[in-house]
Short mmCIF file of C-alpha atoms in Angstrom, two decimals:
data_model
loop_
_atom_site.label_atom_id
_atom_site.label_comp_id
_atom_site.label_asym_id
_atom_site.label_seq_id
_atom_site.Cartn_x
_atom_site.Cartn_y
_atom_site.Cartn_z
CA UNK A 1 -67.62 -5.36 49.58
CA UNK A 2 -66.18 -4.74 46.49
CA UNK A 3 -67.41 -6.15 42.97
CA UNK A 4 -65.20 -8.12 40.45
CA UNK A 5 -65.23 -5.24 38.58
CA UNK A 6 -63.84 -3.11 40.88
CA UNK A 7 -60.56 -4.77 41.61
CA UNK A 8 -57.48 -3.88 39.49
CA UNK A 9 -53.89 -5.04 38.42
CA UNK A 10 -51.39 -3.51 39.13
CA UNK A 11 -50.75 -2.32 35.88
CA UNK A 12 -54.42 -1.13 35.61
CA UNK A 13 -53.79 1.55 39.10
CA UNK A 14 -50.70 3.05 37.55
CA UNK A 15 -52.25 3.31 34.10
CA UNK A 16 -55.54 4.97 35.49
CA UNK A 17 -53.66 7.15 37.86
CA UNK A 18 -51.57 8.32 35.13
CA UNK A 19 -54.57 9.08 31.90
CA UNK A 20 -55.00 12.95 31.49
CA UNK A 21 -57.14 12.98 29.20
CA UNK A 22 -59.31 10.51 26.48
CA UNK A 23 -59.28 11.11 22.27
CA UNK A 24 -62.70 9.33 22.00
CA UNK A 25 -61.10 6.50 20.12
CA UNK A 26 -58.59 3.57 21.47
CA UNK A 27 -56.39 5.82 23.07
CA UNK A 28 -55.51 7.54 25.67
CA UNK A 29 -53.33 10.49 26.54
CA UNK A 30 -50.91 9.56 28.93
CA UNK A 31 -48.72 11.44 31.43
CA UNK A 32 -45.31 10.53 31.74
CA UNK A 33 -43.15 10.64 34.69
CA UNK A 34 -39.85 10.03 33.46
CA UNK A 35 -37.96 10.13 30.36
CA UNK A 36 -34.70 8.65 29.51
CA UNK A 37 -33.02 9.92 26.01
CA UNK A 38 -29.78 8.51 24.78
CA UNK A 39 -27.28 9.10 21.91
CA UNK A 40 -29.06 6.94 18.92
CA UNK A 41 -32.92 7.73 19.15
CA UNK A 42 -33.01 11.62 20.23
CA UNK A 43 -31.24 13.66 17.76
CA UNK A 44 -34.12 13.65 15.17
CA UNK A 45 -36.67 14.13 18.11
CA UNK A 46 -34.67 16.90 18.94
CA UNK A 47 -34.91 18.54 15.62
CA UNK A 48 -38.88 18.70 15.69
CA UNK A 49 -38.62 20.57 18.54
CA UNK A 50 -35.98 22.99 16.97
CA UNK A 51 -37.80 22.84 13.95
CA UNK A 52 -41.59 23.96 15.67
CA UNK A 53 -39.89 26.31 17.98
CA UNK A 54 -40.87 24.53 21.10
CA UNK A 55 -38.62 24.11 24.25
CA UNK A 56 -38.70 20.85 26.29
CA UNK A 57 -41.49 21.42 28.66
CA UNK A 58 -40.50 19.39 31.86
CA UNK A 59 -36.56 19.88 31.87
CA UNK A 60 -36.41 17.94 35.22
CA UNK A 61 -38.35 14.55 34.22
CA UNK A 62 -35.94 14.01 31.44
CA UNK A 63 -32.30 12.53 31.72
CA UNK A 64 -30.09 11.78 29.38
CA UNK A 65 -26.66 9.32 29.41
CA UNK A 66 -24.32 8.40 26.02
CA UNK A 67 -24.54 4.65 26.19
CA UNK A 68 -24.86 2.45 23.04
CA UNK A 69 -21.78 4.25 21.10
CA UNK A 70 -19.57 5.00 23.62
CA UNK A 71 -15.84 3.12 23.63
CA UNK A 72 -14.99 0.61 26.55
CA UNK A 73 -11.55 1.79 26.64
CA UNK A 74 -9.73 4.74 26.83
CA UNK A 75 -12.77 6.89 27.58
CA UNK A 76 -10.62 9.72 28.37
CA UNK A 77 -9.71 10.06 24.82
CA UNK A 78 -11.80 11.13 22.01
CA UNK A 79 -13.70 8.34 20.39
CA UNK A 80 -12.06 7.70 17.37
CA UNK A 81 -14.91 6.36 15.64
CA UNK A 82 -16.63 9.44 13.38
CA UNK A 83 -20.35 8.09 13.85
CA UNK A 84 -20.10 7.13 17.30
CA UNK A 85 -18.24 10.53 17.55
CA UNK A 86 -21.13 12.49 16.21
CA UNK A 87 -23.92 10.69 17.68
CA UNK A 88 -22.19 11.26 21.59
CA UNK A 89 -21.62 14.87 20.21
CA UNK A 90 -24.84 15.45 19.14
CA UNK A 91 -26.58 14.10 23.12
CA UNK A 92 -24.18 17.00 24.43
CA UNK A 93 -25.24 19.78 22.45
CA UNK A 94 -28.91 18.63 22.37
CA UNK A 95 -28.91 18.16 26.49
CA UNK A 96 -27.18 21.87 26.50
CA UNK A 97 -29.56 23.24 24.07
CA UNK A 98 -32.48 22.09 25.46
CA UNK A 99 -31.19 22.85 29.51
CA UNK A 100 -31.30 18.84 30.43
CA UNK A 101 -29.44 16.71 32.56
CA UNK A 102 -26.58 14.63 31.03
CA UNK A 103 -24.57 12.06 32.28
CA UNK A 104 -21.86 12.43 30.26
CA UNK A 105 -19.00 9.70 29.76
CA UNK A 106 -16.79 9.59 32.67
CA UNK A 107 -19.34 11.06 34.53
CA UNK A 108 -19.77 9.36 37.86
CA UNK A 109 -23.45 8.74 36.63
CA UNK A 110 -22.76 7.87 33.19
CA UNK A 111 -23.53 4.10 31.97
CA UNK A 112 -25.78 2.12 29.86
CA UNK A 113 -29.44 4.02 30.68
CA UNK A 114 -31.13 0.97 32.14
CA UNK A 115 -28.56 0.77 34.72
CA UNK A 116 -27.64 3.94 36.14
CA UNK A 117 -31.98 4.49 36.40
CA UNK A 118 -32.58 2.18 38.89
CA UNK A 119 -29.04 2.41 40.86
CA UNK A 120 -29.57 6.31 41.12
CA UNK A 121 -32.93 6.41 42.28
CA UNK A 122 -34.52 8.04 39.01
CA UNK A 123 -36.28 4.46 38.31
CA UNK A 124 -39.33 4.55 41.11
CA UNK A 125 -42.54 2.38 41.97
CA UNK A 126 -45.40 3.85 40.63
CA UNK A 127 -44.05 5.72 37.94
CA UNK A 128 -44.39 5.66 34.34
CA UNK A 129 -41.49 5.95 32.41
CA UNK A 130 -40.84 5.80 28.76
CA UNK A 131 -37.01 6.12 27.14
CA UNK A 132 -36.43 5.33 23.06
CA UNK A 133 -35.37 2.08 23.24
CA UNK A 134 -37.03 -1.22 23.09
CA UNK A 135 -35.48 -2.36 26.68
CA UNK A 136 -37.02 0.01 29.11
CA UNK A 137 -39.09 -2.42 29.78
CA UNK A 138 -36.14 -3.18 32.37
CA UNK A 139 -37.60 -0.77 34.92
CA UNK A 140 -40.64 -2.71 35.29
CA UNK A 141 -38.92 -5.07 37.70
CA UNK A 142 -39.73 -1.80 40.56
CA UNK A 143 -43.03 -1.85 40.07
CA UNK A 144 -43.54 0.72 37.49
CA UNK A 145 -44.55 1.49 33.61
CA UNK A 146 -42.14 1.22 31.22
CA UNK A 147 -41.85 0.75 27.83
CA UNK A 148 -39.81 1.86 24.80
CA UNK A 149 -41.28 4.49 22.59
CA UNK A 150 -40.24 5.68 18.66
CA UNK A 151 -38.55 8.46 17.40
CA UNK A 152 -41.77 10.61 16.27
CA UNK A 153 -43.03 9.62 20.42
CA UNK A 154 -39.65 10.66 21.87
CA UNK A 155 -40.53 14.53 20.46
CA UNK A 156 -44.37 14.17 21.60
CA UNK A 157 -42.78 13.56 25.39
CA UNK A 158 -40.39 16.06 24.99
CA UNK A 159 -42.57 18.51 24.01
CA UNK A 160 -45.88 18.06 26.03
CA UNK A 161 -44.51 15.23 29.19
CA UNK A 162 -47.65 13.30 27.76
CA UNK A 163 -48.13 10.09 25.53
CA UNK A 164 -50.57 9.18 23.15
CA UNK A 165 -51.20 5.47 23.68
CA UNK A 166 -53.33 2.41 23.18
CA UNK A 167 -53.73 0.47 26.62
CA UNK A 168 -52.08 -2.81 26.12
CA UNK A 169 -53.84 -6.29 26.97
CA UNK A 170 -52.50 -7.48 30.62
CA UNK A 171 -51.20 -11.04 31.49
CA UNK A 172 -49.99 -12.71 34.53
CA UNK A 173 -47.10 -14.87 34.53
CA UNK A 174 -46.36 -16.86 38.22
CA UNK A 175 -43.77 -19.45 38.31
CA UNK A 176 -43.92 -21.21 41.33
CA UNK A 177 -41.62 -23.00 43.76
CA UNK A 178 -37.75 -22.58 44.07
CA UNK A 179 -34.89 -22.33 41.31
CA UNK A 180 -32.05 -24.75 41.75
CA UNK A 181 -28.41 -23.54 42.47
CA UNK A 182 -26.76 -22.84 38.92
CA UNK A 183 -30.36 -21.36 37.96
CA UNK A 184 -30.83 -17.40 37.45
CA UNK A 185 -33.09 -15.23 36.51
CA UNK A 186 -31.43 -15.11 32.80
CA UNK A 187 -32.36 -18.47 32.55
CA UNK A 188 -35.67 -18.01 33.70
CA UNK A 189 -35.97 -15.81 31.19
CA UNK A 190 -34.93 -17.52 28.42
CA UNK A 191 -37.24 -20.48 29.78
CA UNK A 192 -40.55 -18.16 29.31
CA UNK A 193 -39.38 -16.93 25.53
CA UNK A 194 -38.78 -20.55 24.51
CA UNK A 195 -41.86 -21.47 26.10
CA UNK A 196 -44.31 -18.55 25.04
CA UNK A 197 -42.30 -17.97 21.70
CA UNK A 198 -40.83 -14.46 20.38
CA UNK A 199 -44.53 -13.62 19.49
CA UNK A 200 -46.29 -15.42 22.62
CA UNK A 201 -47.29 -12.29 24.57
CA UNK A 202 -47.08 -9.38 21.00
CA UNK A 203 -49.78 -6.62 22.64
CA UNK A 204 -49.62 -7.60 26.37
CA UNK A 205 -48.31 -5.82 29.51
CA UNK A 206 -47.17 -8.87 31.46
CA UNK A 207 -46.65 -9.13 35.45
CA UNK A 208 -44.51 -11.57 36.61
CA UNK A 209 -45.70 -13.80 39.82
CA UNK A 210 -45.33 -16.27 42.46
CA UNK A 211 -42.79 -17.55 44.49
CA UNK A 212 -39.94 -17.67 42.16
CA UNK A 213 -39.82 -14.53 41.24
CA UNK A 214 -40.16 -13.20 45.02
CA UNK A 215 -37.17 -14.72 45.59
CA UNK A 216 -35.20 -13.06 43.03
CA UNK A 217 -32.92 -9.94 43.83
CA UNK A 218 -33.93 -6.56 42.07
CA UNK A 219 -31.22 -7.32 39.46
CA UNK A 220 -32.67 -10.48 38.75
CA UNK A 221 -35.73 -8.89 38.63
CA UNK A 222 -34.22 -6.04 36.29
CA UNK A 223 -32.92 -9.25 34.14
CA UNK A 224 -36.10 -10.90 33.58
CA UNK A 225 -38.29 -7.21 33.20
CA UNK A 226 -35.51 -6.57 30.75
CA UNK A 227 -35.60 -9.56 28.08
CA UNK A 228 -40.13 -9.30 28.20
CA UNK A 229 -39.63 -7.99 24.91
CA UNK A 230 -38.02 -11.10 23.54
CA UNK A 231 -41.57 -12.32 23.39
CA UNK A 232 -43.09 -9.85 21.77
CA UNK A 233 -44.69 -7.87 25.43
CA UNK A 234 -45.21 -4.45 25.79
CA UNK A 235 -43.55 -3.76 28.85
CA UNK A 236 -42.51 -6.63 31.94
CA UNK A 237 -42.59 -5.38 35.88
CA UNK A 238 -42.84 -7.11 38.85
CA UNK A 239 -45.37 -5.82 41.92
CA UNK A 240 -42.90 -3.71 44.71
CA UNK A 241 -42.69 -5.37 47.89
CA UNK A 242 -39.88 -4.75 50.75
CA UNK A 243 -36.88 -5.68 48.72
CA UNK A 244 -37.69 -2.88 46.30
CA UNK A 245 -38.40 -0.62 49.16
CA UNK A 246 -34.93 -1.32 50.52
CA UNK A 247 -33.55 -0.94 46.84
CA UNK A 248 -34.89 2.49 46.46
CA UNK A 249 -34.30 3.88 50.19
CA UNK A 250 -31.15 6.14 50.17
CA UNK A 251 -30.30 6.35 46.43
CA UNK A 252 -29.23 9.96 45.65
CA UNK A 253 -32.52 10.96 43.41
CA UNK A 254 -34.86 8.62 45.62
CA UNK A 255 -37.05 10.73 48.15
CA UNK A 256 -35.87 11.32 51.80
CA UNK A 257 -36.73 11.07 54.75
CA UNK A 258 -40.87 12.42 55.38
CA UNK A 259 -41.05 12.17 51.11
CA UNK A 260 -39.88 9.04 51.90
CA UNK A 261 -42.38 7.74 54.02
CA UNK A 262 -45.38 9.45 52.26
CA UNK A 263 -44.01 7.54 49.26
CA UNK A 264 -43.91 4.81 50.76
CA UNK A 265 -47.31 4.44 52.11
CA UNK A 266 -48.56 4.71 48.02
CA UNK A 267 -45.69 2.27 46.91
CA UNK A 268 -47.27 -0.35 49.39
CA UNK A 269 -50.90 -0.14 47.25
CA UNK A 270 -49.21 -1.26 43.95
CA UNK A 271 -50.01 -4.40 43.99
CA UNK A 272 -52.46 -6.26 42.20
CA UNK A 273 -55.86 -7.13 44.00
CA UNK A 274 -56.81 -10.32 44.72
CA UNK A 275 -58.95 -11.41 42.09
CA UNK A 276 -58.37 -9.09 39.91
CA UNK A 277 -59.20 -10.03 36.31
CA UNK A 278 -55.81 -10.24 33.57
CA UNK A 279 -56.84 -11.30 29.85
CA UNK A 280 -54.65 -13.58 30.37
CA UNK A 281 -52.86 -16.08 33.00
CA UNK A 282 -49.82 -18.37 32.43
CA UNK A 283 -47.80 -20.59 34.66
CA UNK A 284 -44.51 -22.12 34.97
CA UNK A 285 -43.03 -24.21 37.63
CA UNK A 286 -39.39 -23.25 38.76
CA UNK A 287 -38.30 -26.83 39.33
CA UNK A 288 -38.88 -27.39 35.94
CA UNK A 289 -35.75 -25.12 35.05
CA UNK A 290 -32.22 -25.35 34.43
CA UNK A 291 -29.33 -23.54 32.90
CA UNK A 292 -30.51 -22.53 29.09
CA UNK A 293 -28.74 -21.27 26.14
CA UNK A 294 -29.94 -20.42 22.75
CA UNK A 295 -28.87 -22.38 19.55
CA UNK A 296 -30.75 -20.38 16.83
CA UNK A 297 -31.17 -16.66 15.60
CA UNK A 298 -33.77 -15.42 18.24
CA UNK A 299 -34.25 -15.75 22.04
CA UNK A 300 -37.07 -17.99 21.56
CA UNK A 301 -34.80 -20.54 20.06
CA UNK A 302 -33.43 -21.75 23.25
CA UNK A 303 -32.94 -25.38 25.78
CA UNK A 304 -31.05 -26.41 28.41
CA UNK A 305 -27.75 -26.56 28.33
CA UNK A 306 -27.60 -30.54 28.75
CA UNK A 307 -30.64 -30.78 26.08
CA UNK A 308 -29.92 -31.61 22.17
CA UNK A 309 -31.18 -28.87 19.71
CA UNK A 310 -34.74 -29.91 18.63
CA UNK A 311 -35.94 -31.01 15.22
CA UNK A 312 -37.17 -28.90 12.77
CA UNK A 313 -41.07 -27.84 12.60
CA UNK A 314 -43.38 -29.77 10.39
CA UNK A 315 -44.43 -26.34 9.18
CA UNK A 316 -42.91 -25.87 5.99
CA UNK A 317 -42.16 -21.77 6.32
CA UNK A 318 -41.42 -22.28 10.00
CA UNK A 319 -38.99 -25.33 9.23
CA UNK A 320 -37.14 -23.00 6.25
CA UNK A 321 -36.72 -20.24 8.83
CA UNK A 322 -35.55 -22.79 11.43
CA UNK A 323 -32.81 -24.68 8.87
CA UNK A 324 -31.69 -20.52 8.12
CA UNK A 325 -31.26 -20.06 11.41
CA UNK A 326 -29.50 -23.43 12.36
CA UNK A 327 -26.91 -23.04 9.18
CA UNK A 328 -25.74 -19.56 10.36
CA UNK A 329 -25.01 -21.13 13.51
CA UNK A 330 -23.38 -23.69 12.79
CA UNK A 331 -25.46 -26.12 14.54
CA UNK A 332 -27.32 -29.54 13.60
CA UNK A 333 -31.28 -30.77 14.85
CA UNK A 334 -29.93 -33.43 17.21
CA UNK A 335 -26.80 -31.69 18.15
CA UNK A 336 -25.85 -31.27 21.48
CA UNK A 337 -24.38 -28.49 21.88
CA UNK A 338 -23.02 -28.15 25.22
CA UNK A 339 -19.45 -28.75 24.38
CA UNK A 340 -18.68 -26.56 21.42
CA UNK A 341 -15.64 -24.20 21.07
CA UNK A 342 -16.35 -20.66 21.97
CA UNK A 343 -14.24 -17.88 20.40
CA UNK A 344 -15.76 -14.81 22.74
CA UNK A 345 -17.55 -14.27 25.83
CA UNK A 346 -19.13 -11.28 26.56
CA UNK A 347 -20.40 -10.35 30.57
CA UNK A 348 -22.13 -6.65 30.15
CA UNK A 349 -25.15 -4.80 28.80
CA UNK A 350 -28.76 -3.71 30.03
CA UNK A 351 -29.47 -7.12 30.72
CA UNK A 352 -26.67 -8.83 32.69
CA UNK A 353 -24.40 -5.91 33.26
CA UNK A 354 -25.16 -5.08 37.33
CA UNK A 355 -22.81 -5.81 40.21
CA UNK A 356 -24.71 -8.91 40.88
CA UNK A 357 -23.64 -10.53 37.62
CA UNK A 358 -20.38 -9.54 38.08
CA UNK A 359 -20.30 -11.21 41.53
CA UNK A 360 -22.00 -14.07 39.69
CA UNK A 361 -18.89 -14.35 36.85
CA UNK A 362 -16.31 -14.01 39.80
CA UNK A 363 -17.93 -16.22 41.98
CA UNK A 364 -16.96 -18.91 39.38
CA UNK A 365 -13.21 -17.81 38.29
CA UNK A 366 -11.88 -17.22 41.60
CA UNK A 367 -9.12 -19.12 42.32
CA UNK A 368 -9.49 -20.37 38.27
CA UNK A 369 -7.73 -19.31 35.29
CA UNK A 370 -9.11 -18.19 31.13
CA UNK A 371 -8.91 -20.49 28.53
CA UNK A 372 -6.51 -18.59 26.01
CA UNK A 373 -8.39 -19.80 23.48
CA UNK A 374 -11.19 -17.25 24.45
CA UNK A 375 -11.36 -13.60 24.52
CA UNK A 376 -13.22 -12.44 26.88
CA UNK A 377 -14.85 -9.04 27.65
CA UNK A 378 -15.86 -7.71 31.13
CA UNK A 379 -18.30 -4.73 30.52
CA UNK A 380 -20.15 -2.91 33.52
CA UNK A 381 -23.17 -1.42 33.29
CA UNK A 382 -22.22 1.97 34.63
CA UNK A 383 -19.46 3.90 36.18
CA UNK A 384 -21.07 2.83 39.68
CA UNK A 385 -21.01 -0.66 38.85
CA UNK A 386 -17.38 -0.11 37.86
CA UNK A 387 -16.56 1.54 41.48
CA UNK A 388 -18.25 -1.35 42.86
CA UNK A 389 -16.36 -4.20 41.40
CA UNK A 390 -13.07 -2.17 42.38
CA UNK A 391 -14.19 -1.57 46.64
CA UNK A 392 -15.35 -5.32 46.57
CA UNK A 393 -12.22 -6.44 45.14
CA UNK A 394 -13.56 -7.95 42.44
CA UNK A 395 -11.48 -6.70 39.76
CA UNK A 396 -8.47 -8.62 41.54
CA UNK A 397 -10.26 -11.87 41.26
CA UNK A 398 -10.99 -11.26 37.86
CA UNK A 399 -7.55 -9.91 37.17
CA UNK A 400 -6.09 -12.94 38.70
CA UNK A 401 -7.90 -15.10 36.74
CA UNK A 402 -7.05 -14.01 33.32
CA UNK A 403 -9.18 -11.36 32.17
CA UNK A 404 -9.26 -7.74 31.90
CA UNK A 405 -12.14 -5.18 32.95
CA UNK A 406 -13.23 -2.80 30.56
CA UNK A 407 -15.05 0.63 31.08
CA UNK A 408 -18.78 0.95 30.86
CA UNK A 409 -21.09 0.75 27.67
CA UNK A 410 -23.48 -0.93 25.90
CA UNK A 411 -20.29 -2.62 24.33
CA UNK A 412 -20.69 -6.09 22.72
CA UNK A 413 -24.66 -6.31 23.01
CA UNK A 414 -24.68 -4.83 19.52
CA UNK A 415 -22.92 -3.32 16.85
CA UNK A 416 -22.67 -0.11 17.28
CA UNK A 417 -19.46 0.81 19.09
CA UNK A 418 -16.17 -0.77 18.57
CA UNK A 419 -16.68 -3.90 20.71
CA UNK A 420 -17.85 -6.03 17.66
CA UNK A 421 -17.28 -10.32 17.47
CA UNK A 422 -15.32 -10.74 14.29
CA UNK A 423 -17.76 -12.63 11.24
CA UNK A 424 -17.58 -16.52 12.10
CA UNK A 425 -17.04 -16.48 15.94
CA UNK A 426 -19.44 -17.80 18.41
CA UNK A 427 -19.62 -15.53 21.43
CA UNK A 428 -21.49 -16.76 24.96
CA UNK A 429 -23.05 -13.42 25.88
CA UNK A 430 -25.21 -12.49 28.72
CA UNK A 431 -27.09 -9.69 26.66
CA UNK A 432 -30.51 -10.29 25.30
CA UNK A 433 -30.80 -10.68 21.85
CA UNK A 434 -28.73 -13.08 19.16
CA UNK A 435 -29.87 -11.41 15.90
CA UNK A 436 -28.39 -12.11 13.15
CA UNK A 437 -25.10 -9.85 12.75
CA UNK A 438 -26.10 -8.24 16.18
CA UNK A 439 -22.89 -8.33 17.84
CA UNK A 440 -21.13 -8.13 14.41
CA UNK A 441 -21.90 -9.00 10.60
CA UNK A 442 -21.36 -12.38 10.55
CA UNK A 443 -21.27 -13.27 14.06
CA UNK A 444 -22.74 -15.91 16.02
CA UNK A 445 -24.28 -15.51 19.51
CA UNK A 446 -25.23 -17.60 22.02
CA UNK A 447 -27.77 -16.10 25.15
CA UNK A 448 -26.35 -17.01 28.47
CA UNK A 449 -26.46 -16.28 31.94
CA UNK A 450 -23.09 -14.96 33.76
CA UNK A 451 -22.56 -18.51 35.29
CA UNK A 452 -22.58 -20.14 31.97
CA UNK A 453 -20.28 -17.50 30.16
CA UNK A 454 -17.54 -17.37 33.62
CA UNK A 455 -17.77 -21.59 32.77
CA UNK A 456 -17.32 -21.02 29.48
CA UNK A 457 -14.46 -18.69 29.43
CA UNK A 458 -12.49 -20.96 31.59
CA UNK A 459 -12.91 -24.18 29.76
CA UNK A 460 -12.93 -22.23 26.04
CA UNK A 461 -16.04 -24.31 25.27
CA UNK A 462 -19.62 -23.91 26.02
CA UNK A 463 -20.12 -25.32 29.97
CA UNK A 464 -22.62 -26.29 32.51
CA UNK A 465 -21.81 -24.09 35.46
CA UNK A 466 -23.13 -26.19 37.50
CA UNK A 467 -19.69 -28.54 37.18
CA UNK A 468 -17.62 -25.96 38.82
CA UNK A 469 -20.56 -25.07 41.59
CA UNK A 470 -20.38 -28.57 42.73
CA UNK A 471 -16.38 -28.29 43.16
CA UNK A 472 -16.62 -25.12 45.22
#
C-alpha cells in the first residue's frame, strides 16, 4: 500500500517524468517537448543563436505561426503596416534559417498559436510545452505543461530543447455541481479571478476540478486554462479523461493507430492520485455563477452582469488604484452597468476564438439583426476555424444578421495589428485581458463571454444573454 508520500498530482508525474538533470539549487533542468515561437518574442532569441553560432537543436519539436501582427483582411496582400511587416518578415526568414516549420499566413495551418496547437494535434497529454507568450498556459486544458517563457528562455529551448526552471507551488481548484444555461466557461473564469484576485494564485501551477469543469467541452476547457494567468498562476490544465482522448484521436500531428493506443494507455495515468497532497486547495460551487463582465482595468475587477459595481476598498492605495481604474472607464461604485452603450464588440483571440464560440455568438443572432450603432468584429482563431464556420454555415447566419467575418489573427485582443478600438470606445470583447490601452490607447474594454458580446451587438448596449435564451 502506498504512503502519503508516494502519491502525486498530476502536475507532479509530468514534471518528474520530464527533469534531466538537477543544478544543486532551486532548480531544475527541464526537458521540453514542444515549442511554439511566434512573430513578437523570437527574433532576438534568434539572434543569440546566430550570434553563438549554434543551430536549433530539435528542428521537429519547434513550430512556428505569424499571429499577433498579422491583418484580418486582405491577407493576400502585403501588410501595409511597416512593423507588423517586419516582425511577420522576420518569423519567415528566422523559420528558413534555422530549417523550422512555419505556418505561414494563408497557410491552411496558420492562426493565432494557441489555436491551431490543440486543433492540429501538436498540443498532447503528457507533454510539456513552453511558447513566448504569457497564454500558453491555454494548452493545459489537455492535460499537459504549459507555460509562457521570456525572450533570454526562448534561445535556451532553442538551443538545448531543455529549461532551466524553479518548480512552481501546486493548487487544486474543483467547482462543483452544474452551470446554468447562459453560463460558460468564460464566465467561470472570470468568477475564479474576481474571487482569487489578479495575484490570488502568483507562483502556483493550478489544476482545475470537479464536476463543473468535467462537463465542459475542450474549448471551454482551453478558455478557462487560457485566462489562469489573470490571477497571477503559472500555468492552468485540466486532468485528460475521454473527451480529450476523443479530441486528440485523428488530428493530423496526433499519433495513429498502434502509437495511438500505446499513447493512450500513458495518457490514462495522468491523473492526479487520490490523496495526493497540493499546497493548496480551493473551491467554488457552480450554482453560485452567472454571466460576468468586468467594470475596471484588470480581470479581477469583475461581477455579474445583473450586479452593481462594488464600492471602493477601505485601503487607501487599493481604493486610489480602484477610483483610477473606475474613471478610465467611465463607470461609478453603485453603478449598474448592465445597460450601457457599447461602441465595439469583439468575438476572437486565444481565449474565445474556437468554433465553439462562434457557434455560441450565432446561436444567439440567428434569425436577429446588429445594432448599427455597434461595430462589430468576427475574428477566428485559425484558418481551420475559418473553414469551419463556412461548411457549418455559419458565416450565413452571421452574414444574415448584420455582421461581417474577418480572417484569422490575434486581431482586437491587443494592439498590435490594425484591429485597434478607437480612444473613448467601450468594446465587449471575449479576449482575456482589459489593460489599460490594450485594445487601443485610450480604449475601454469590457471581458465577456461570446453570449454576452452576440447580446450585446444586437441590442448596441451591454446585455444579459440570458433574455434572448429564454425567447429561443
Amino acid at each position: 500500500m502506498n504512503s502519503a508520500l508516494d502519491k502525486k498530482t498530476l502536475f507532479d508525474k509530468i514534471w518528474d517524468a520530464h527533469v534531466v538533470g538537477e543544478t544543486g539549487g532551486e532548480s531544475s533542468i527541464l526537458y521540453i517537448d514542444r515549442h511554439y515561437c511566434h512573430e513578437v518574442t523570437s527574433p532576438q532569441a534568434f539572434d543569440g543563436l546566430r550570434k553563438r553560432g549554434l543551430k536549433v537543436f530539435r528542428k521537429d519539436r519547434t513550430f512556428c505561426s505569424p499571429d499577433h501582427n498579422i491583418p484580418t483582411k486582405h491577407q493576400d496582400r502585403p501588410i501595409s503596416d511597416p512593423v507588423s511587416r517586419n516582425q511577420v518578415e522576420t518569423l519567415r526568414r528566422n523559420a528558413g534559417e534555422f530549417g523550422l516549420r512555419l505556418f505561414d499566413i494563408q497557410d491552411e495551418h496558420n492562426g493565432i498559436i494557441h489555436v491551431i496547437g490543440p486543433e492540429t494535434g501538436l498540443t498532447l497529454p503528457g507533454q510539456t510545452l513552453l511558447c513566448g507568450d504569457s497564454h500558453t498556459s491555454t494548452h493545459g486544458a489537455l492535460g499537459c505543461i504549459a507555460f509562457g517563457i521570456g525572450t533570454s528562455e526562448v534561445e535556451m529551448v532553442l538551443a538545448t530543447q531543455c529549461l532551466l526552471q524553479s518548480k512552481p507551488k501546486t493548487m487544486r481548484i474543483n467547482v462543483e455541481g452544474n452551470l446554468a444555461p447562459g453560463v460558460t466557461a468564460k464566465d467561470v473564469a472570470l468568477y475564479i479571478i474576481a474571487h482569487m484576485t489578479t495575484g490570488g494564485a502568483t507562483g502556483y501551477f493550478v489544476e482545475y476540478a470537479g464536476e463543473a469543469i468535467r462537463s465542459l467541452s475542450m474549448e471551454g476547457r482551453m478558455t478557462l486554462c487560457n485566462m489562469s494567468i489573470e490571477m497571477g498562476a503559472r500555468g492552468g490544465m485540466v486532468a485528460p479523461d475521454d473527451k480529450t482522448f476523443e479530441y486528440v484521436k485523428g488530428r493530423e500531428f496526433a499519433p495513429k493507430g498502434e502509437e495511438f493506443e500505446n499513447a493512450l494507455k500513458y495518457w490514462k495515468t495522468l491523473k492526479s492520485d487520490e490523496g495526493a497532497c497540493f499546497d493548496m486547495d480551493v473551491a467554488f460551487q457552480a450554482s453560485d455563477i452567472k454571466p460576468r463582465v468586468t467594470f475596471g482595468t484588470n480581470p479581477g475587477m469583475g461581477i455579474a452582469i445583473d450586479e452593481f459595481v462594488p464600492e471602493a476598498p477601505e485601503d487607501k492605495a487599493a481604493a486610489s488604484s480602484y477610483v483610477k481604474a473606475l474613471d478610465y472607464m467611465g463607470f461609478k461604485p453603485g453603478q449598474k452597468i448592465e445597460g450601457s452603450p457599447v461602441d465595439y464588440v469583439f468575438l476572437g483571440s486565444c481565449t474565445n476564438g474556437r468554433i465553439e464560440d462562434f457557434r455560441a455568438f450565432a446561436s444567439i443572432v440567428k434569425g436577429r439583426h446588429k445594432a448599427e450603432s455597434v461595430t462589430a468584429w468576427l475574428v477566428p482563431g485559425s484558418q481551420k476555424v475559418l473553414r469551419q464556420i463556412k461548411e457549418e454555415g455559419l458565416d450565413r447566419v452571421l452574414e444574415d444578421a448584420g455582421f461581417e467575418l474577418r480572417e484569422p489573427g490575434c486581431s482586437a485582443c491587443l494592439a498590435m495589428n490594425d484591429d485597434k478600438i478607437p480612444e473613448g470606445k467601450l468594446c465587449v470583447s471575449t479576449s482575456n485581458r482589459n489593460f489599460e490601452g490594450r485594445q487601443g490607447p485610450g480604449a475601454r474594454t469590457i471581458l465577456a463571454s461570446p453570449l454576452v458580446a452576440a447580446a450585446t451587438a444586437l441590442t448596441g448596449y451591454l446585455t444579459d444573454p440570458r433574455i434572448f435564451l429564454s425567447q429561443d
